[in-house]
Amino acid sequence: MSDVRTATGAGADTGTGMTRRRFGVLAGAGAAALAVPGSAQAARASRRAYLGTYTTQPGGGTGIGLASYRPRSGELASTGVLAGVQNPSFLALSPDRRTLYAVDERAEGAVTAVRVGAGAPEVLGRARATGGADPCHLSVHPGGRFLLTANYTGGSVCVHPVGRGGVLGEATDVVQHTGSGPDPERQEGPHAHMVVTDPGGRYVVAVDLGTDSVHTYRLDPRTGRLEERGRAAMRPGAGPRHLAFHPSGRHAYVANELDSTLVVCGYERRTGTLTPGTPQPTLPPGAGLTGRNYPAGVLVSPDGRFVYVSNRGHDSVAAFAVERGGAALRPLSATPSGGSYPRHITLDPSGTLLFAANQKSGTVAAFRVDRGTGRRARC
């Protein structure tokens, strides 16, 4: 969270980049904030998208951005705003895609549930406290019974039970991380930046930028409490931010925000043990920069053949070819992100469209992905 958060402002879209509307996050099915309509006919015409924003920044938005896109062209269009949800900077869909969950990234952190699908989106119940400051990421456990949230400034991970109809209950657990790192400005204490369940649904993995560590937990399905089972140490000062698993579940890829690297990690599915490998740059050789670069999002193509990382500062999306069954990555290219400071990237369910949310320019750019080569072209 090194960047100055840009919230969404009002305005109409002017093409695939939505250049007059400042959207902060666009996440997709699998990353969970872009939902596909239920009917096949609707899916052929357009698909829904939900966009995270910051409502407390000057010129910011008023809630969750509502949008749609056309799968064939990648064209994005604004369809409105669900007002009243505070700082919904990251979003996650339930497995049945009927409920959308949003963080409230403020000092008194909270999460909100929203009913989506048929009809207009509707807030369910009241916001629930996360027990920590500035929640910046959340995900739904595969069974749909628990919501997992990472509190950045609070340096903790929170669990909420999911009740009938997607309504959230009070937190069942808040696990506080401890420690620090060598960067005095960014690593003065723990900063949980992401929490996600592994592909087998057995372990919960939490990435902590402040302590250069990745924690592995078991979630008790009866009590909703987390038990730590392991901890992997990244290179001191790396600042791990986000992690994405290979579909095989045998490898994971960690994007390090503070040293602009990507690490291939071995993953033991039976024990939840993560073993980091050698870091490699997220930037191409000779990349000229006037300031620092901060990798943000990392994702894996549905077929497991490519890995993508967004570079804030270089303003690009780097592509890597997956080799040796997921154990190695080969740099392919770094494509301009279509704006400034690409914070979040996602693929649509088909894997043929990649969206990049450029925070400082207030744009969302769409790219066509060649599933054979992994290369991208602006829609």
CSV table of C-alpha atoms in Angstrom, one decimal:
chain,number,residue,atom,x,y,z
A,1,MET,CA,0.0,0.0,0.0
A,2,SER,CA,2.7,2.4,-1.0
A,3,ASP,CA,0.5,4.3,-3.3
A,4,VAL,CA,-1.8,7.3,-2.8
A,5,ARG,CA,-5.3,5.8,-3.1
A,6,THR,CA,-7.4,7.2,-5.9
A,7,ALA,CA,-11.1,6.8,-5.5
A,8,THR,CA,-13.7,6.8,-8.2
A,9,GLY,CA,-15.2,9.9,-9.6
A,10,ALA,CA,-18.3,10.5,-11.7
A,11,GLY,CA,-18.5,10.6,-15.4
A,12,ALA,CA,-19.4,8.5,-18.5
A,13,ASP,CA,-17.1,6.0,-20.1
A,14,THR,CA,-15.4,6.9,-23.4
A,15,GLY,CA,-14.5,3.4,-24.7
A,16,THR,CA,-12.7,0.3,-23.3
A,17,GLY,CA,-10.6,2.3,-20.9
A,18,MET,CA,-13.5,4.0,-19.2
A,19,THR,CA,-11.3,7.1,-19.2
A,20,ARG,CA,-13.6,9.5,-17.4
A,21,ARG,CA,-14.5,7.2,-14.5
A,22,ARG,CA,-11.9,6.5,-11.8
A,23,PHE,CA,-12.3,2.9,-10.9
A,24,GLY,CA,-9.8,1.5,-8.4
A,25,VAL,CA,-10.2,-2.3,-8.7
A,26,LEU,CA,-11.7,-4.6,-11.3
A,27,ALA,CA,-11.5,-8.2,-10.2
A,28,GLY,CA,-12.7,-11.2,-12.2
A,29,ALA,CA,-14.4,-14.5,-11.6
A,30,GLY,CA,-11.9,-16.6,-9.8
A,31,ALA,CA,-10.4,-13.4,-8.3
A,32,ALA,CA,-14.0,-12.8,-7.6
A,33,ALA,CA,-15.3,-9.3,-8.5
A,34,LEU,CA,-16.5,-9.8,-12.0
A,35,ALA,CA,-19.7,-11.9,-12.2
A,36,VAL,CA,-21.1,-13.8,-15.2
A,37,PRO,CA,-24.9,-13.5,-15.6
A,38,GLY,CA,-26.9,-16.7,-15.2
A,39,SER,CA,-28.5,-17.1,-18.6
A,40,ALA,CA,-26.5,-18.1,-21.6
A,41,GLN,CA,-28.2,-15.5,-23.7
A,42,ALA,CA,-27.1,-12.7,-21.4
A,43,ALA,CA,-23.6,-14.1,-21.3
A,44,ARG,CA,-23.3,-13.8,-25.0
A,45,ALA,CA,-24.4,-10.2,-25.0
A,46,SER,CA,-22.6,-8.7,-21.9
A,47,ARG,CA,-21.4,-9.7,-18.5
A,48,ARG,CA,-21.5,-7.8,-15.2
A,49,ALA,CA,-18.5,-6.3,-13.5
A,50,TYR,CA,-18.2,-4.8,-10.0
A,51,LEU,CA,-15.5,-2.2,-9.3
A,52,GLY,CA,-13.9,-1.3,-6.1
A,53,THR,CA,-13.4,2.4,-5.2
A,54,TYR,CA,-12.2,4.8,-2.5
A,55,THR,CA,-15.0,7.0,-1.2
A,56,THR,CA,-12.9,9.1,1.3
A,57,GLN,CA,-10.4,10.5,-1.1
A,58,PRO,CA,-10.9,14.0,-2.7
A,59,GLY,CA,-13.0,13.6,-5.8
A,60,GLY,CA,-13.7,10.0,-5.0
A,61,GLY,CA,-16.7,7.8,-5.6
A,62,THR,CA,-19.8,7.1,-3.6
A,63,GLY,CA,-19.7,3.3,-3.4
A,64,ILE,CA,-19.2,0.1,-5.5
A,65,GLY,CA,-18.9,0.8,-9.2
A,66,LEU,CA,-21.3,-1.2,-11.4
A,67,ALA,CA,-20.3,-1.9,-15.0
A,68,SER,CA,-20.6,-4.4,-17.8
A,69,TYR,CA,-18.4,-5.6,-20.6
A,70,ARG,CA,-18.8,-7.4,-23.9
A,71,PRO,CA,-16.7,-10.5,-24.1
A,72,ARG,CA,-16.1,-10.3,-27.9
A,73,SER,CA,-14.9,-6.7,-27.9
A,74,GLY,CA,-13.7,-6.1,-24.4
A,75,GLU,CA,-15.8,-2.9,-24.3
A,76,LEU,CA,-16.6,-1.7,-20.8
A,77,ALA,CA,-19.6,0.4,-19.9
A,78,SER,CA,-20.6,2.0,-16.6
A,79,THR,CA,-24.1,1.0,-15.4
A,80,GLY,CA,-24.2,2.9,-12.1
A,81,VAL,CA,-23.0,2.9,-8.5
A,82,LEU,CA,-24.2,1.1,-5.4
A,83,ALA,CA,-23.9,4.0,-3.0
A,84,GLY,CA,-23.3,3.9,0.8
A,85,VAL,CA,-20.5,1.3,0.9
A,86,GLN,CA,-17.4,3.0,2.4
A,87,ASN,CA,-14.0,2.5,0.7
A,88,PRO,CA,-14.8,-0.8,-1.0
A,89,SER,CA,-11.3,-1.1,-2.4
A,90,PHE,CA,-11.3,-4.8,-2.9
A,91,LEU,CA,-14.2,-7.2,-3.7
A,92,ALA,CA,-14.9,-10.9,-3.7
A,93,LEU,CA,-17.8,-13.0,-5.0
A,94,SER,CA,-19.3,-16.0,-3.2
A,95,PRO,CA,-18.9,-19.4,-4.9
A,96,ASP,CA,-22.5,-19.2,-6.1
A,97,ARG,CA,-22.0,-15.6,-7.3
A,98,ARG,CA,-25.1,-14.4,-5.5
A,99,THR,CA,-23.2,-12.4,-2.9
A,100,LEU,CA,-20.5,-9.8,-3.3
A,101,TYR,CA,-18.3,-8.9,-0.4
A,102,ALA,CA,-16.4,-5.6,0.0
A,103,VAL,CA,-13.8,-4.4,2.4
A,104,ASP,CA,-14.1,-1.0,4.1
A,105,GLU,CA,-10.5,0.2,4.0
A,106,ARG,CA,-10.5,2.6,6.9
A,107,ALA,CA,-9.0,2.8,10.4
A,108,GLU,CA,-11.9,1.0,11.9
A,109,GLY,CA,-12.0,-1.8,9.3
A,110,ALA,CA,-15.2,-3.6,8.3
A,111,VAL,CA,-16.6,-5.8,5.6
A,112,THR,CA,-20.0,-5.5,3.8
A,113,ALA,CA,-22.1,-8.1,2.1
A,114,VAL,CA,-24.1,-7.2,-1.1
A,115,ARG,CA,-26.8,-9.3,-2.8
A,116,VAL,CA,-26.2,-9.5,-6.5
A,117,GLY,CA,-27.6,-11.4,-9.5
A,118,ALA,CA,-31.2,-10.7,-10.6
A,119,GLY,CA,-32.3,-7.2,-9.9
A,120,ALA,CA,-30.5,-4.3,-8.4
A,121,PRO,CA,-27.6,-4.9,-6.0
A,122,GLU,CA,-28.7,-4.6,-2.3
A,123,VAL,CA,-26.6,-4.3,0.9
A,124,LEU,CA,-27.3,-7.3,3.2
A,125,GLY,CA,-27.4,-6.5,7.0
A,126,ARG,CA,-24.8,-4.2,8.4
A,127,ALA,CA,-21.0,-3.9,8.0
A,128,ARG,CA,-19.1,-6.2,10.3
A,129,ALA,CA,-15.9,-5.1,12.0
A,130,THR,CA,-12.7,-6.9,11.0
A,131,GLY,CA,-10.8,-6.3,14.2
A,132,GLY,CA,-8.0,-4.4,12.5
A,133,ALA,CA,-7.3,-1.3,10.5
A,134,ASP,CA,-7.4,-0.8,6.8
A,135,PRO,CA,-8.6,-4.2,5.4
A,136,CYS,CA,-7.3,-4.4,1.9
A,137,HIS,CA,-8.1,-7.9,0.6
A,138,LEU,CA,-10.7,-10.6,1.2
A,139,SER,CA,-11.7,-13.9,-0.2
A,140,VAL,CA,-14.4,-16.5,0.3
A,141,HIS,CA,-13.5,-19.9,1.6
A,142,PRO,CA,-14.4,-22.5,-1.1
A,143,GLY,CA,-17.2,-24.0,0.9
A,144,GLY,CA,-18.9,-20.5,1.0
A,145,ARG,CA,-19.3,-20.6,4.8
A,146,PHE,CA,-16.5,-18.2,5.8
A,147,LEU,CA,-15.1,-14.9,4.6
A,148,LEU,CA,-11.4,-14.3,5.1
A,149,THR,CA,-10.0,-10.7,5.3
A,150,ALA,CA,-6.5,-9.2,5.5
A,151,ASN,CA,-6.1,-6.1,7.6
A,152,TYR,CA,-3.1,-4.1,6.2
A,153,THR,CA,-2.3,-1.6,8.9
A,154,GLY,CA,-3.7,-3.8,11.6
A,155,GLY,CA,-1.3,-6.6,10.5
A,156,SER,CA,-4.0,-9.3,11.1
A,157,VAL,CA,-6.2,-11.9,9.4
A,158,CYS,CA,-9.9,-12.0,10.2
A,159,VAL,CA,-12.6,-14.7,9.8
A,160,HIS,CA,-16.4,-14.1,9.5
A,161,PRO,CA,-19.1,-16.7,9.3
A,162,VAL,CA,-21.4,-16.6,6.3
A,163,GLY,CA,-25.0,-17.3,7.1
A,164,ARG,CA,-28.2,-17.9,5.2
A,165,GLY,CA,-28.4,-15.8,2.0
A,166,GLY,CA,-24.8,-14.6,2.4
A,167,VAL,CA,-25.4,-12.5,5.5
A,168,LEU,CA,-22.2,-12.0,7.6
A,169,GLY,CA,-22.0,-12.7,11.3
A,170,GLU,CA,-19.6,-11.3,13.8
A,171,ALA,CA,-15.9,-12.3,13.5
A,172,THR,CA,-15.1,-15.8,14.8
A,173,ASP,CA,-11.3,-15.2,14.8
A,174,VAL,CA,-8.7,-12.4,14.4
A,175,VAL,CA,-5.1,-13.6,14.2
A,176,GLN,CA,-2.5,-10.9,14.9
A,177,HIS,CA,0.8,-11.2,13.0
A,178,THR,CA,4.0,-10.0,14.7
A,179,GLY,CA,7.4,-8.9,13.5
A,180,SER,CA,8.9,-6.3,11.2
A,181,GLY,CA,11.3,-5.9,8.2
A,182,PRO,CA,14.4,-3.9,7.2
A,183,ASP,CA,12.5,-1.1,5.5
A,184,PRO,CA,11.8,1.5,8.2
A,185,GLU,CA,9.0,3.2,6.3
A,186,ARG,CA,7.0,0.2,5.0
A,187,GLN,CA,8.0,-2.6,7.4
A,188,GLU,CA,7.9,-1.1,10.8
A,189,GLY,CA,5.4,-3.8,11.8
A,190,PRO,CA,3.2,-6.5,10.2
A,191,HIS,CA,1.1,-5.7,7.2
A,192,ALA,CA,-1.2,-8.5,6.0
A,193,HIS,CA,-1.8,-7.8,2.4
A,194,MET,CA,-3.7,-10.9,1.1
A,195,VAL,CA,-5.4,-14.0,2.4
A,196,VAL,CA,-6.6,-16.9,0.1
A,197,THR,CA,-7.4,-20.6,0.3
A,198,ASP,CA,-5.1,-23.0,-1.6
A,199,PRO,CA,-6.5,-24.9,-4.6
A,200,GLY,CA,-7.2,-28.0,-2.6
A,201,GLY,CA,-9.3,-26.1,-0.1
A,202,ARG,CA,-7.2,-27.5,2.8
A,203,TYR,CA,-5.1,-24.5,3.9
A,204,VAL,CA,-5.5,-20.7,4.2
A,205,VAL,CA,-2.4,-18.7,3.1
A,206,ALA,CA,-1.8,-15.1,4.2
A,207,VAL,CA,0.8,-12.8,2.7
A,208,ASP,CA,2.5,-10.2,5.0
A,209,LEU,CA,4.4,-7.4,3.4
A,210,GLY,CA,5.6,-6.0,6.7
A,211,THR,CA,7.3,-9.1,7.9
A,212,ASP,CA,8.5,-10.6,4.6
A,213,SER,CA,6.5,-13.8,5.4
A,214,VAL,CA,3.8,-16.0,4.1
A,215,HIS,CA,1.7,-17.8,6.8
A,216,THR,CA,-0.2,-21.1,6.4
A,217,TYR,CA,-3.3,-21.8,8.5
A,218,ARG,CA,-5.9,-24.5,8.9
A,219,LEU,CA,-9.4,-23.2,9.3
A,220,ASP,CA,-11.6,-25.2,11.7
A,221,PRO,CA,-15.0,-25.6,9.9
A,222,ARG,CA,-16.8,-26.0,13.3
A,223,THR,CA,-15.5,-22.9,15.1
A,224,GLY,CA,-14.3,-20.7,12.3
A,225,ARG,CA,-10.9,-20.3,14.0
A,226,LEU,CA,-7.4,-20.4,12.4
A,227,GLU,CA,-4.5,-22.5,13.5
A,228,GLU,CA,-1.1,-21.6,12.2
A,229,ARG,CA,0.7,-24.6,10.5
A,230,GLY,CA,3.7,-22.9,9.0
A,231,ARG,CA,5.5,-19.8,7.9
A,232,ALA,CA,7.7,-19.2,4.9
A,233,ALA,CA,10.3,-16.4,4.9
A,234,MET,CA,10.9,-14.3,1.8
A,235,ARG,CA,14.1,-12.3,1.2
A,236,PRO,CA,14.5,-9.5,3.8
A,237,GLY,CA,13.0,-6.3,2.4
A,238,ALA,CA,11.2,-8.0,-0.5
A,239,GLY,CA,7.8,-6.9,0.8
A,240,PRO,CA,5.5,-9.8,-0.4
A,241,ARG,CA,2.2,-8.4,-1.5
A,242,HIS,CA,0.1,-10.9,-3.5
A,243,LEU,CA,0.2,-14.6,-4.3
A,244,ALA,CA,-1.4,-16.8,-7.0
A,245,PHE,CA,-1.4,-20.6,-7.2
A,246,HIS,CA,-0.8,-22.7,-10.2
A,247,PRO,CA,-3.9,-24.8,-11.1
A,248,SER,CA,-1.9,-28.0,-10.2
A,249,GLY,CA,-1.6,-26.7,-6.6
A,250,ARG,CA,2.1,-27.7,-6.6
A,251,HIS,CA,3.5,-24.1,-7.1
A,252,ALA,CA,2.6,-20.6,-6.1
A,253,TYR,CA,3.9,-17.2,-7.4
A,254,VAL,CA,4.6,-14.4,-5.0
A,255,ALA,CA,4.8,-10.7,-6.2
A,256,ASN,CA,7.2,-8.7,-4.0
A,257,GLU,CA,6.2,-5.0,-3.9
A,258,LEU,CA,9.4,-3.5,-2.4
A,259,ASP,CA,12.1,-5.1,-4.5
A,260,SER,CA,10.2,-5.6,-7.8
A,261,THR,CA,10.6,-9.3,-8.0
A,262,LEU,CA,8.5,-12.4,-8.6
A,263,VAL,CA,9.2,-15.7,-6.8
A,264,VAL,CA,8.3,-19.2,-7.8
A,265,CYS,CA,7.5,-21.2,-4.7
A,266,GLY,CA,7.1,-24.9,-4.3
A,267,TYR,CA,4.0,-25.9,-2.5
A,268,GLU,CA,3.4,-29.2,-0.6
A,269,ARG,CA,-0.3,-29.7,-0.7
A,270,ARG,CA,-0.5,-32.2,2.2
A,271,THR,CA,1.3,-30.0,4.7
A,272,GLY,CA,0.7,-26.5,3.3
A,273,THR,CA,4.5,-25.9,3.2
A,274,LEU,CA,5.6,-23.1,0.9
A,275,THR,CA,9.3,-23.2,-0.3
A,276,PRO,CA,10.4,-19.9,-2.0
A,277,GLY,CA,12.8,-20.1,-4.9
A,278,THR,CA,15.1,-17.6,-6.5
A,279,PRO,CA,13.6,-14.1,-7.1
A,280,GLN,CA,13.5,-12.7,-10.6
A,281,PRO,CA,12.7,-9.2,-11.8
A,282,THR,CA,9.2,-8.2,-12.8
A,283,LEU,CA,10.7,-5.5,-15.1
A,284,PRO,CA,12.5,-6.1,-18.5
A,285,PRO,CA,16.2,-5.5,-18.7
A,286,GLY,CA,17.1,-1.9,-19.1
A,287,ALA,CA,13.7,-0.6,-18.0
A,288,GLY,CA,14.1,3.1,-17.6
A,289,LEU,CA,12.3,4.6,-14.5
A,290,THR,CA,12.3,8.1,-13.0
A,291,GLY,CA,11.0,6.6,-9.7
A,292,ARG,CA,10.4,3.3,-7.9
A,293,ASN,CA,8.4,0.4,-9.2
A,294,TYR,CA,5.9,-1.4,-7.1
A,295,PRO,CA,4.4,-4.7,-8.4
A,296,ALA,CA,0.8,-5.2,-7.3
A,297,GLY,CA,-1.4,-7.9,-8.7
A,298,VAL,CA,-0.3,-11.4,-9.8
A,299,LEU,CA,-2.5,-13.9,-11.6
A,300,VAL,CA,-2.2,-17.2,-13.5
A,301,SER,CA,-4.0,-18.1,-16.7
A,302,PRO,CA,-6.8,-20.7,-16.3
A,303,ASP,CA,-4.7,-23.3,-18.2
A,304,GLY,CA,-1.7,-22.6,-16.1
A,305,ARG,CA,0.5,-21.7,-19.0
A,306,PHE,CA,1.2,-18.0,-18.2
A,307,VAL,CA,1.6,-15.7,-15.2
A,308,TYR,CA,0.9,-11.9,-15.3
A,309,VAL,CA,2.1,-9.2,-12.9
A,310,SER,CA,1.2,-5.5,-12.8
A,311,ASN,CA,4.0,-3.0,-12.4
A,312,ARG,CA,3.1,0.3,-10.8
A,313,GLY,CA,5.7,2.9,-11.8
A,314,HIS,CA,6.8,1.2,-15.0
A,315,ASP,CA,3.0,1.1,-15.8
A,316,SER,CA,3.1,-2.2,-17.5
A,317,VAL,CA,1.7,-5.7,-17.3
A,318,ALA,CA,4.5,-8.3,-17.4
A,319,ALA,CA,3.9,-11.7,-18.9
A,320,PHE,CA,5.8,-14.9,-18.1
A,321,ALA,CA,5.6,-18.3,-19.7
A,322,VAL,CA,5.2,-21.2,-17.2
A,323,GLU,CA,7.7,-24.0,-17.7
A,324,ARG,CA,8.6,-27.3,-16.0
A,325,GLY,CA,5.1,-27.9,-14.9
A,326,GLY,CA,5.0,-24.6,-13.0
A,327,ALA,CA,8.4,-24.8,-11.4
A,328,ALA,CA,10.0,-22.1,-13.6
A,329,LEU,CA,9.0,-18.8,-15.3
A,330,ARG,CA,10.4,-17.4,-18.5
A,331,PRO,CA,9.9,-13.6,-19.1
A,332,LEU,CA,8.0,-12.9,-22.3
A,333,SER,CA,7.1,-9.2,-22.4
A,334,ALA,CA,6.0,-6.1,-20.5
A,335,THR,CA,3.0,-4.4,-22.2
A,336,PRO,CA,2.0,-0.8,-21.3
A,337,SER,CA,-1.0,-1.0,-19.0
A,338,GLY,CA,-3.0,1.6,-20.8
A,339,GLY,CA,-2.8,4.1,-18.0
A,340,SER,CA,-0.9,5.1,-14.9
A,341,TYR,CA,-0.3,2.9,-11.9
A,342,PRO,CA,-2.0,-0.5,-12.7
A,343,ARG,CA,-3.1,-1.6,-9.2
A,344,HIS,CA,-5.2,-4.7,-10.0
A,345,ILE,CA,-5.3,-7.0,-13.0
A,346,THR,CA,-7.7,-9.9,-13.8
A,347,LEU,CA,-8.7,-12.3,-16.5
A,348,ASP,CA,-12.3,-12.9,-17.5
A,349,PRO,CA,-13.6,-16.5,-17.1
A,350,SER,CA,-12.6,-17.4,-20.7
A,351,GLY,CA,-9.0,-16.3,-20.1
A,352,THR,CA,-9.1,-14.3,-23.4
A,353,LEU,CA,-9.6,-10.8,-21.9
A,354,LEU,CA,-7.3,-9.2,-19.4
A,355,PHE,CA,-8.4,-6.0,-17.5
A,356,ALA,CA,-5.9,-3.6,-15.9
A,357,ALA,CA,-7.2,-1.0,-13.4
A,358,ASN,CA,-4.9,2.0,-13.6
A,359,GLN,CA,-5.4,3.8,-10.3
A,360,LYS,CA,-3.7,7.2,-10.9
A,361,SER,CA,-5.1,7.8,-14.4
A,362,GLY,CA,-8.5,6.6,-13.3
A,363,THR,CA,-8.9,4.1,-16.1
A,364,VAL,CA,-9.7,0.4,-16.7
A,365,ALA,CA,-8.0,-0.9,-19.8
A,366,ALA,CA,-9.0,-4.1,-21.6
A,367,PHE,CA,-6.6,-6.4,-23.5
A,368,ARG,CA,-7.1,-9.3,-25.8
A,369,VAL,CA,-4.9,-12.3,-24.7
A,370,ASP,CA,-3.6,-14.8,-27.2
A,371,ARG,CA,-4.0,-18.1,-25.3
A,372,GLY,CA,-1.3,-19.7,-27.4
A,373,THR,CA,1.4,-17.2,-26.8
A,374,GLY,CA,0.2,-15.2,-23.7
A,375,ARG,CA,0.7,-12.0,-25.5
A,376,ARG,CA,-1.7,-9.1,-25.2
A,377,ALA,CA,-3.1,-6.5,-27.5
A,378,ARG,CA,-5.2,-3.5,-26.5
A,379,CYS,CA,-8.9,-4.0,-27.3
